Amino acid sequence: MSKESVMFHPIISSIQRIALYETKARFYLIGSNNTQTRFRVLKIDRTDPRELILVDDKVEYNKQEIHQLLNMIGFGNRGGRTSGFNKLVSAFGIVGFIRFLEGYYIILVTKRRKIAVIGSHSIYKIEDTSIIYIPSDVSKPLHPDEQRYLKMFQAVDLSTNFYYSYSYDITHTLQMNMAPPRQLAPVLFPKPVTAAVYQARSNSDSENGEQQCTCQNMNDDEDIFETWRKQLTQRPEKSRHSKMDIGVRSVPEWRFVWNSHLLSAVHSHLHPDWILYIVHGFIEQSNLNIFGRPVYLTLIARRSNRYAGTRFLKRGANMHGDVANEVETEQIVHDSMVSSFKSGRYEASS
């Protein structure tokens, strides 16, 4: 196959909106695309007071299927007059998970603002975040220093100069993003499985005399998910074309990913669509008019997370060759064509 017949495209994250539901035993994160036509489910166990236990079922649902699934979970957690299944918060992405002296917290982006557009890719600035304690057993007294560490962490204002994108890798320069990949690795996760309509399969199983539900009781969420998983089918694949389109998910430049530690516990277990890479620095875009011709000028400054700190304490370079407070600055000029220039800055010793 010739090079002209292969087109590389960045993979757009299918999770751009998140709804967090809670029961006494679990958190359910329902992720969807911006138009809310494709959905994924992430379950987080709340019964373990110290460990982070989560399950990503790698299943992609449509709107009807996710409504049916939520209704099943809500019905299974109904107790008396009150519902044990409630929506807690709406968000736009997961920053990560953190643990101090007790259980884990989940950090969510609850407010965002579009700050720039590069081609067809949108870049967002984090405006507000929410940190939520995961374990449900609040009767147990917390460590006396737990709140002190939490306040120290919250002193880092994540609404100040933190940016991300669902489709554009802002940890790399434009040249790196536009260049064809040097090597292609197989995907870590199989092609998404699409959930079949539950009612249709239930009727089919009923006609065949098969058992419709494996739930031992309606309060068992695990049995509900196990029953649902057995209803999965594969959608028919689209016909192949002579031109091959390949989706590429690039590996970020980790020295510019400021939530890498917050993702370390879950990065290898979650579908990549759940992962957001947060960059700290400055991004600004202006629309100029040059002789009646509109030109977009974009400035991107990426701050390295290695050997960063106050100028009084961080000077020169460390033993690994990382310079103090390194900032990579990129200027992008875009009209009908694109030009990019990169430069660097760091704290030199005096």
mmCIF file of C-alpha atoms in Angstrom:
data_model
loop_
_atom_site.group_PDB
_atom_site.id
_atom_site.type_symbol
_atom_site.label_atom_id
_atom_site.label_comp_id
_atom_site.label_asym_id
_atom_site.label_seq_id
_atom_site.Cartn_x
_atom_site.Cartn_y
_atom_site.Cartn_z
ATOM 1 C CA MET A 1 0.000 0.000 0.000
ATOM 2 C CA SER A 2 1.406 3.402 -1.014
ATOM 3 C CA LYS A 3 1.931 6.262 1.385
ATOM 4 C CA GLU A 4 -0.696 8.311 -0.477
ATOM 5 C CA SER A 5 -3.376 5.757 0.399
ATOM 6 C CA VAL A 6 -2.757 6.025 4.163
ATOM 7 C CA MET A 7 -4.062 8.962 6.168
ATOM 8 C CA PHE A 8 -3.201 9.447 9.847
ATOM 9 C CA HIS A 9 -5.733 11.185 12.093
ATOM 10 C CA PRO A 10 -5.517 12.023 15.822
ATOM 11 C CA ILE A 11 -7.993 10.048 17.902
ATOM 12 C CA ILE A 12 -10.559 12.319 19.528
ATOM 13 C CA SER A 13 -11.450 11.316 23.076
ATOM 14 C CA SER A 14 -15.021 10.054 23.206
ATOM 15 C CA ILE A 15 -15.374 11.192 26.834
ATOM 16 C CA GLN A 16 -15.901 14.950 27.033
ATOM 17 C CA ARG A 17 -18.705 15.026 29.589
ATOM 18 C CA ILE A 18 -18.974 13.054 32.834
ATOM 19 C CA ALA A 19 -21.835 12.505 35.258
ATOM 20 C CA LEU A 20 -20.920 11.103 38.676
ATOM 21 C CA TYR A 21 -23.588 8.966 40.371
ATOM 22 C CA GLU A 22 -23.277 7.537 43.860
ATOM 23 C CA THR A 23 -24.631 4.608 45.803
ATOM 24 C CA LYS A 24 -23.571 3.497 49.238
ATOM 25 C CA ALA A 25 -21.238 0.892 47.764
ATOM 26 C CA ARG A 26 -19.999 2.490 44.512
ATOM 27 C CA PHE A 27 -19.425 5.564 42.417
ATOM 28 C CA TYR A 28 -20.544 5.330 38.780
ATOM 29 C CA LEU A 29 -18.889 7.672 36.298
ATOM 30 C CA ILE A 30 -20.912 7.927 33.084
ATOM 31 C CA GLY A 31 -18.705 9.405 30.375
ATOM 32 C CA SER A 32 -20.045 10.597 27.037
ATOM 33 C CA ASN A 33 -18.990 12.512 23.958
ATOM 34 C CA ASN A 34 -19.987 16.151 23.514
ATOM 35 C CA THR A 35 -23.223 15.273 21.693
ATOM 36 C CA GLN A 36 -24.040 12.560 24.255
ATOM 37 C CA THR A 37 -24.511 9.770 21.721
ATOM 38 C CA ARG A 38 -21.698 7.454 22.919
ATOM 39 C CA PHE A 39 -21.219 6.448 26.551
ATOM 40 C CA ARG A 40 -18.796 4.552 28.786
ATOM 41 C CA VAL A 41 -19.103 3.462 32.417
ATOM 42 C CA LEU A 42 -16.446 3.489 35.132
ATOM 43 C CA LYS A 43 -17.218 1.873 38.497
ATOM 44 C CA ILE A 44 -15.325 2.831 41.665
ATOM 45 C CA ASP A 45 -15.662 0.727 44.808
ATOM 46 C CA ARG A 46 -16.407 2.714 47.994
ATOM 47 C CA THR A 47 -16.324 -0.112 50.550
ATOM 48 C CA ASP A 48 -12.535 -0.348 50.825
ATOM 49 C CA PRO A 49 -11.369 2.484 53.120
ATOM 50 C CA ARG A 50 -7.803 2.674 51.797
ATOM 51 C CA GLU A 51 -7.385 1.040 48.387
ATOM 52 C CA LEU A 52 -8.518 2.337 44.987
ATOM 53 C CA ILE A 53 -10.604 -0.351 43.281
ATOM 54 C CA LEU A 54 -12.135 0.575 39.938
ATOM 55 C CA VAL A 55 -13.567 -1.331 36.983
ATOM 56 C CA ASP A 56 -13.641 -0.056 33.404
ATOM 57 C CA ASP A 57 -15.867 -2.469 31.480
ATOM 58 C CA LYS A 58 -14.494 -1.254 28.058
ATOM 59 C CA VAL A 59 -18.065 -1.289 26.712
ATOM 60 C CA GLU A 60 -19.489 1.498 24.571
ATOM 61 C CA TYR A 61 -23.208 2.209 25.020
ATOM 62 C CA ASN A 62 -25.678 4.272 23.026
ATOM 63 C CA LYS A 63 -28.204 6.648 24.598
ATOM 64 C CA GLN A 64 -30.995 4.116 24.953
ATOM 65 C CA GLU A 65 -28.742 1.470 26.435
ATOM 66 C CA ILE A 66 -27.188 3.784 29.040
ATOM 67 C CA HIS A 67 -30.652 4.918 30.166
ATOM 68 C CA GLN A 68 -31.721 1.325 30.602
ATOM 69 C CA LEU A 69 -28.559 0.523 32.550
ATOM 70 C CA LEU A 70 -29.016 3.507 34.872
ATOM 71 C CA ASN A 71 -32.641 2.544 35.451
ATOM 72 C CA MET A 72 -31.561 -0.979 36.400
ATOM 73 C CA ILE A 73 -28.968 0.316 38.875
ATOM 74 C CA GLY A 74 -31.435 2.830 40.327
ATOM 75 C CA PHE A 75 -34.091 0.160 40.736
ATOM 76 C CA GLY A 76 -31.620 -2.195 42.404
ATOM 77 C CA ASN A 77 -30.595 0.473 44.942
ATOM 78 C CA ARG A 78 -34.078 1.697 45.783
ATOM 79 C CA GLY A 79 -34.819 1.462 49.469
ATOM 80 C CA GLY A 80 -38.082 2.622 51.038
ATOM 81 C CA ARG A 81 -39.142 6.113 50.022
ATOM 82 C CA THR A 82 -35.641 7.375 49.318
ATOM 83 C CA SER A 83 -33.494 6.520 46.327
ATOM 84 C CA GLY A 84 -30.038 5.134 47.033
ATOM 85 C CA PHE A 85 -28.819 6.142 43.568
ATOM 86 C CA ASN A 86 -28.198 9.875 43.139
ATOM 87 C CA LYS A 87 -26.355 12.157 40.732
ATOM 88 C CA LEU A 88 -23.567 13.890 42.611
ATOM 89 C CA VAL A 89 -21.838 16.207 40.124
ATOM 90 C CA SER A 90 -21.354 16.917 36.410
ATOM 91 C CA ALA A 91 -17.837 17.297 35.044
ATOM 92 C CA PHE A 92 -15.766 17.527 31.877
ATOM 93 C CA GLY A 93 -12.877 15.210 32.714
ATOM 94 C CA ILE A 94 -10.829 13.391 35.336
ATOM 95 C CA VAL A 95 -7.690 15.116 36.585
ATOM 96 C CA GLY A 96 -6.650 12.083 38.630
ATOM 97 C CA PHE A 97 -6.734 10.335 42.003
ATOM 98 C CA ILE A 98 -4.799 11.163 45.157
ATOM 99 C CA ARG A 99 -4.393 9.629 48.613
ATOM 100 C CA PHE A 100 -2.882 11.191 51.723
ATOM 101 C CA LEU A 101 -3.227 9.236 54.991
ATOM 102 C CA GLU A 102 -6.655 7.638 54.527
ATOM 103 C CA GLY A 103 -8.686 6.787 51.427
ATOM 104 C CA TYR A 104 -8.466 8.095 47.873
ATOM 105 C CA TYR A 105 -9.968 11.280 46.454
ATOM 106 C CA ILE A 106 -11.092 11.785 42.858
ATOM 107 C CA ILE A 107 -10.387 15.145 41.203
ATOM 108 C CA LEU A 108 -12.789 16.288 38.446
ATOM 109 C CA VAL A 109 -12.821 19.246 36.053
ATOM 110 C CA THR A 110 -16.177 20.898 36.764
ATOM 111 C CA LYS A 111 -15.757 24.094 34.739
ATOM 112 C CA ARG A 112 -13.808 24.779 31.557
ATOM 113 C CA ARG A 113 -13.358 27.562 29.004
ATOM 114 C CA LYS A 114 -12.311 27.268 25.364
ATOM 115 C CA ILE A 115 -9.134 29.305 25.069
ATOM 116 C CA ALA A 116 -7.825 28.512 21.584
ATOM 117 C CA VAL A 117 -8.491 26.571 18.391
ATOM 118 C CA ILE A 118 -5.727 24.938 16.327
ATOM 119 C CA GLY A 119 -7.155 23.635 13.072
ATOM 120 C CA SER A 120 -10.186 21.614 14.146
ATOM 121 C CA HIS A 121 -8.846 21.046 17.671
ATOM 122 C CA SER A 122 -10.106 22.949 20.718
ATOM 123 C CA ILE A 123 -7.907 23.760 23.715
ATOM 124 C CA TYR A 124 -9.541 24.357 27.097
ATOM 125 C CA LYS A 125 -8.467 26.145 30.256
ATOM 126 C CA ILE A 126 -9.519 24.649 33.587
ATOM 127 C CA GLU A 127 -11.755 27.118 35.421
ATOM 128 C CA ASP A 128 -12.791 25.024 38.424
ATOM 129 C CA THR A 129 -12.285 21.558 39.909
ATOM 130 C CA SER A 130 -13.927 19.382 42.536
ATOM 131 C CA ILE A 131 -12.197 16.928 44.870
ATOM 132 C CA ILE A 132 -14.451 14.167 46.252
ATOM 133 C CA TYR A 133 -13.635 11.621 48.937
ATOM 134 C CA ILE A 134 -14.328 8.101 47.649
ATOM 135 C CA PRO A 135 -14.833 5.809 50.725
ATOM 136 C CA SER A 136 -18.408 5.781 52.017
ATOM 137 C CA ASP A 137 -17.614 4.883 55.639
ATOM 138 C CA VAL A 138 -17.504 8.401 57.100
ATOM 139 C CA SER A 139 -18.266 7.165 60.625
ATOM 140 C CA LYS A 140 -14.647 6.094 61.050
ATOM 141 C CA PRO A 141 -12.574 9.011 62.423
ATOM 142 C CA LEU A 142 -9.961 10.241 59.964
ATOM 143 C CA HIS A 143 -6.304 10.717 60.765
ATOM 144 C CA PRO A 144 -5.827 14.057 62.537
ATOM 145 C CA ASP A 145 -3.455 15.258 59.804
ATOM 146 C CA GLU A 146 -5.731 14.256 56.904
ATOM 147 C CA GLN A 147 -7.459 17.641 56.659
ATOM 148 C CA ARG A 148 -4.142 19.467 56.922
ATOM 149 C CA TYR A 149 -2.707 17.589 53.930
ATOM 150 C CA LEU A 150 -5.939 18.107 52.001
ATOM 151 C CA LYS A 151 -5.792 21.866 52.565
ATOM 152 C CA MET A 152 -2.157 21.921 51.478
ATOM 153 C CA PHE A 153 -3.106 20.161 48.241
ATOM 154 C CA GLN A 154 -6.068 22.472 47.646
ATOM 155 C CA ALA A 155 -3.705 25.431 48.009
ATOM 156 C CA VAL A 156 -2.521 24.560 44.491
ATOM 157 C CA ASP A 157 -5.066 26.436 42.401
ATOM 158 C CA LEU A 158 -5.864 24.166 39.453
ATOM 159 C CA SER A 159 -7.910 26.963 37.878
ATOM 160 C CA THR A 160 -4.736 28.992 37.261
ATOM 161 C CA ASN A 161 -2.973 28.329 33.956
ATOM 162 C CA PHE A 162 -3.779 24.620 33.533
ATOM 163 C CA TYR A 163 -4.856 23.489 30.068
ATOM 164 C CA TYR A 164 -5.910 20.361 28.190
ATOM 165 C CA SER A 165 -7.407 19.168 24.903
ATOM 166 C CA TYR A 166 -9.486 16.156 23.949
ATOM 167 C CA SER A 167 -7.888 15.722 20.503
ATOM 168 C CA TYR A 168 -4.673 17.781 20.283
ATOM 169 C CA ASP A 169 -1.512 16.825 22.147
ATOM 170 C CA ILE A 170 -0.446 20.150 23.652
ATOM 171 C CA THR A 171 2.564 18.521 25.329
ATOM 172 C CA HIS A 172 4.186 18.354 21.872
ATOM 173 C CA THR A 173 4.907 21.032 19.293
ATOM 174 C CA LEU A 174 2.901 21.490 16.111
ATOM 175 C CA GLN A 175 5.714 19.929 14.061
ATOM 176 C CA MET A 176 5.551 16.774 16.170
ATOM 177 C CA ASN A 177 1.759 16.582 15.922
ATOM 178 C CA MET A 178 1.743 17.099 12.151
ATOM 179 C CA ALA A 179 4.523 14.612 11.414
ATOM 180 C CA PRO A 180 3.558 11.013 10.556
ATOM 181 C CA PRO A 181 4.243 8.549 13.388
ATOM 182 C CA ARG A 182 7.685 7.001 13.350
ATOM 183 C CA GLN A 183 6.374 3.665 14.563
ATOM 184 C CA LEU A 184 2.934 2.219 15.177
ATOM 185 C CA ALA A 185 2.278 0.061 18.224
ATOM 186 C CA PRO A 186 -0.814 -2.152 18.533
ATOM 187 C CA VAL A 187 -3.659 -0.708 20.547
ATOM 188 C CA LEU A 188 -3.709 -1.539 24.231
ATOM 189 C CA PHE A 189 -7.455 -2.094 24.230
ATOM 190 C CA PRO A 190 -9.614 -4.038 21.753
ATOM 191 C CA LYS A 191 -12.163 -2.433 19.486
ATOM 192 C CA PRO A 192 -15.034 -1.073 21.611
ATOM 193 C CA VAL A 193 -17.850 -3.517 22.156
ATOM 194 C CA THR A 194 -21.291 -2.043 21.591
ATOM 195 C CA ALA A 195 -24.033 -2.967 24.019
ATOM 196 C CA ALA A 196 -27.160 -4.447 22.441
ATOM 197 C CA VAL A 197 -30.613 -3.258 23.387
ATOM 198 C CA TYR A 198 -31.352 -5.062 26.638
ATOM 199 C CA GLN A 199 -35.069 -5.531 26.116
ATOM 200 C CA ALA A 200 -34.684 -7.067 22.657
ATOM 201 C CA ARG A 201 -32.193 -9.638 23.867
ATOM 202 C CA SER A 202 -34.262 -10.341 26.968
ATOM 203 C CA ASN A 203 -37.298 -11.125 24.812
ATOM 204 C CA SER A 204 -35.171 -13.341 22.571
ATOM 205 C CA ASP A 205 -33.777 -15.230 25.543
ATOM 206 C CA SER A 206 -37.263 -15.595 26.985
ATOM 207 C CA GLU A 207 -38.544 -17.193 23.754
ATOM 208 C CA ASN A 208 -35.640 -19.633 23.784
ATOM 209 C CA GLY A 209 -36.395 -20.580 27.367
ATOM 210 C CA GLU A 210 -33.153 -19.128 28.677
ATOM 211 C CA GLN A 211 -32.813 -17.477 32.043
ATOM 212 C CA GLN A 212 -33.260 -13.722 31.693
ATOM 213 C CA CYS A 213 -31.440 -12.558 34.799
ATOM 214 C CA THR A 214 -28.643 -14.030 36.886
ATOM 215 C CA CYS A 215 -29.254 -11.589 39.762
ATOM 216 C CA GLN A 216 -29.613 -13.299 43.088
ATOM 217 C CA ASN A 217 -31.179 -10.126 44.460
ATOM 218 C CA MET A 218 -31.925 -6.725 42.976
ATOM 219 C CA ASN A 219 -29.472 -4.994 45.302
ATOM 220 C CA ASP A 220 -26.458 -6.713 43.789
ATOM 221 C CA ASP A 221 -24.894 -4.288 41.295
ATOM 222 C CA GLU A 222 -22.269 -6.827 40.246
ATOM 223 C CA ASP A 223 -24.990 -9.258 39.112
ATOM 224 C CA ILE A 224 -26.695 -6.460 37.202
ATOM 225 C CA PHE A 225 -23.492 -5.726 35.309
ATOM 226 C CA GLU A 226 -22.834 -9.414 34.729
ATOM 227 C CA THR A 227 -26.334 -9.822 33.291
ATOM 228 C CA TRP A 228 -25.858 -6.759 31.126
ATOM 229 C CA ARG A 229 -22.487 -7.964 29.854
ATOM 230 C CA LYS A 230 -24.093 -11.171 28.567
ATOM 231 C CA GLN A 231 -26.352 -9.088 26.307
ATOM 232 C CA LEU A 232 -23.441 -7.632 24.302
ATOM 233 C CA THR A 233 -23.154 -7.999 20.544
ATOM 234 C CA GLN A 234 -20.860 -6.560 17.912
ATOM 235 C CA ARG A 235 -22.148 -3.980 15.437
ATOM 236 C CA PRO A 236 -21.508 -4.836 11.772
ATOM 237 C CA GLU A 237 -18.256 -3.355 10.533
ATOM 238 C CA LYS A 238 -18.255 -0.735 7.806
ATOM 239 C CA SER A 239 -17.197 -1.731 4.325
ATOM 240 C CA ARG A 240 -13.520 -1.255 3.607
ATOM 241 C CA HIS A 241 -12.317 1.434 1.259
ATOM 242 C CA SER A 242 -9.228 1.531 -0.877
ATOM 243 C CA LYS A 243 -8.014 4.499 1.179
ATOM 244 C CA MET A 244 -6.919 3.558 4.678
ATOM 245 C CA ASP A 245 -7.543 5.955 7.573
ATOM 246 C CA ILE A 246 -5.506 5.204 10.686
ATOM 247 C CA GLY A 247 -6.301 6.761 14.055
ATOM 248 C CA VAL A 248 -3.192 7.650 16.033
ATOM 249 C CA ARG A 249 -3.023 8.286 19.777
ATOM 250 C CA SER A 250 0.322 9.898 20.501
ATOM 251 C CA VAL A 251 2.398 9.333 23.615
ATOM 252 C CA PRO A 252 2.653 12.612 25.569
ATOM 253 C CA GLU A 253 5.858 14.358 26.542
ATOM 254 C CA TRP A 254 5.718 13.419 30.220
ATOM 255 C CA ARG A 255 7.861 16.297 31.438
ATOM 256 C CA PHE A 256 5.016 18.637 30.497
ATOM 257 C CA VAL A 257 2.214 16.501 32.003
ATOM 258 C CA TRP A 258 1.474 17.985 35.418
ATOM 259 C CA ASN A 259 -1.063 15.372 36.551
ATOM 260 C CA SER A 260 1.163 12.382 35.765
ATOM 261 C CA HIS A 261 1.457 11.461 39.470
ATOM 262 C CA LEU A 262 -2.315 11.720 39.915
ATOM 263 C CA LEU A 263 -2.772 9.286 37.010
ATOM 264 C CA SER A 264 -0.044 6.814 38.020
ATOM 265 C CA ALA A 265 -2.414 4.520 39.953
ATOM 266 C CA VAL A 266 -4.930 4.156 37.091
ATOM 267 C CA HIS A 267 -3.133 4.991 33.843
ATOM 268 C CA SER A 268 -2.514 1.384 32.801
ATOM 269 C CA HIS A 269 -6.006 0.193 33.812
ATOM 270 C CA LEU A 270 -8.321 2.740 32.175
ATOM 271 C CA HIS A 271 -9.359 3.153 28.565
ATOM 272 C CA PRO A 272 -7.363 6.093 27.112
ATOM 273 C CA ASP A 273 -10.566 8.087 26.567
ATOM 274 C CA TRP A 274 -10.807 8.562 30.352
ATOM 275 C CA ILE A 275 -7.316 10.073 30.552
ATOM 276 C CA LEU A 276 -6.639 13.827 30.350
ATOM 277 C CA TYR A 277 -3.108 15.179 30.156
ATOM 278 C CA ILE A 278 -2.952 18.533 31.947
ATOM 279 C CA VAL A 279 -0.335 21.121 30.925
ATOM 280 C CA HIS A 280 0.772 24.003 33.150
ATOM 281 C CA GLY A 281 1.876 27.238 31.516
ATOM 282 C CA PHE A 282 0.193 29.819 29.330
ATOM 283 C CA ILE A 283 -1.898 29.637 26.147
ATOM 284 C CA GLU A 284 -3.340 32.636 24.325
ATOM 285 C CA GLN A 285 -4.716 33.141 20.815
ATOM 286 C CA SER A 286 -5.381 36.353 18.903
ATOM 287 C CA ASN A 287 -7.073 36.993 15.567
ATOM 288 C CA LEU A 288 -5.152 39.605 13.564
ATOM 289 C CA ASN A 289 -6.176 41.363 10.355
ATOM 290 C CA ILE A 290 -3.249 41.863 8.004
ATOM 291 C CA PHE A 291 -4.222 43.731 4.830
ATOM 292 C CA GLY A 292 -7.734 42.330 5.076
ATOM 293 C CA ARG A 293 -6.496 38.792 5.602
ATOM 294 C CA PRO A 294 -7.367 37.102 8.935
ATOM 295 C CA VAL A 295 -4.405 35.494 10.677
ATOM 296 C CA TYR A 296 -4.483 33.544 13.956
ATOM 297 C CA LEU A 297 -1.484 33.961 16.242
ATOM 298 C CA THR A 298 -1.226 31.380 19.042
ATOM 299 C CA LEU A 299 1.278 31.412 21.897
ATOM 300 C CA ILE A 300 1.830 28.219 23.917
ATOM 301 C CA ALA A 301 4.184 28.116 26.902
ATOM 302 C CA ARG A 302 4.710 24.711 28.546
ATOM 303 C CA ARG A 303 6.317 24.503 31.953
ATOM 304 C CA SER A 304 8.317 21.391 32.778
ATOM 305 C CA ASN A 305 7.404 19.429 35.910
ATOM 306 C CA ARG A 306 11.028 18.390 36.468
ATOM 307 C CA TYR A 307 13.233 20.444 38.758
ATOM 308 C CA ALA A 308 10.545 23.094 39.143
ATOM 309 C CA GLY A 309 10.267 25.379 42.147
ATOM 310 C CA THR A 310 10.984 28.802 43.543
ATOM 311 C CA ARG A 311 13.916 30.644 42.028
ATOM 312 C CA PHE A 312 15.685 30.791 45.390
ATOM 313 C CA LEU A 313 15.829 26.969 45.616
ATOM 314 C CA LYS A 314 15.967 25.850 41.976
ATOM 315 C CA ARG A 315 18.942 26.999 39.902
ATOM 316 C CA GLY A 316 21.083 25.433 37.190
ATOM 317 C CA ALA A 317 20.419 21.758 36.545
ATOM 318 C CA ASN A 318 19.937 18.569 38.532
ATOM 319 C CA MET A 319 21.909 15.329 38.219
ATOM 320 C CA HIS A 320 19.571 14.093 35.468
ATOM 321 C CA GLY A 321 20.233 17.097 33.260
ATOM 322 C CA ASP A 322 16.866 18.779 33.873
ATOM 323 C CA VAL A 323 17.281 22.549 33.968
ATOM 324 C CA ALA A 324 15.501 24.627 36.594
ATOM 325 C CA ASN A 325 12.031 25.931 35.736
ATOM 326 C CA GLU A 326 12.245 25.036 32.076
ATOM 327 C CA VAL A 327 9.597 26.673 29.882
ATOM 328 C CA GLU A 328 9.147 25.682 26.249
ATOM 329 C CA THR A 329 7.532 28.472 24.220
ATOM 330 C CA GLU A 330 5.865 27.892 20.851
ATOM 331 C CA GLN A 331 4.476 30.498 18.476
ATOM 332 C CA ILE A 332 2.004 29.333 15.835
ATOM 333 C CA VAL A 333 0.867 31.489 12.892
ATOM 334 C CA HIS A 334 -2.157 30.114 11.085
ATOM 335 C CA ASP A 335 -4.149 31.330 8.082
ATOM 336 C CA SER A 336 -4.632 28.949 5.186
ATOM 337 C CA MET A 337 -1.167 27.597 6.050
ATOM 338 C CA VAL A 338 0.628 26.999 9.341
ATOM 339 C CA SER A 339 4.022 28.052 10.656
ATOM 340 C CA SER A 340 5.421 27.196 14.073
ATOM 341 C CA PHE A 341 8.509 28.350 15.994
ATOM 342 C CA LYS A 342 9.758 26.872 19.283
ATOM 343 C CA SER A 343 12.137 28.303 21.854
ATOM 344 C CA GLY A 344 13.192 27.419 25.403
ATOM 345 C CA ARG A 345 13.901 29.211 28.684
ATOM 346 C CA TYR A 346 15.315 28.075 32.021
ATOM 347 C CA GLU A 347 16.882 29.376 35.226
ATOM 348 C CA ALA A 348 20.660 29.488 34.829
ATOM 349 C CA SER A 349 22.929 29.511 37.854
ATOM 350 C CA SER A 350 24.763 32.711 38.661
#
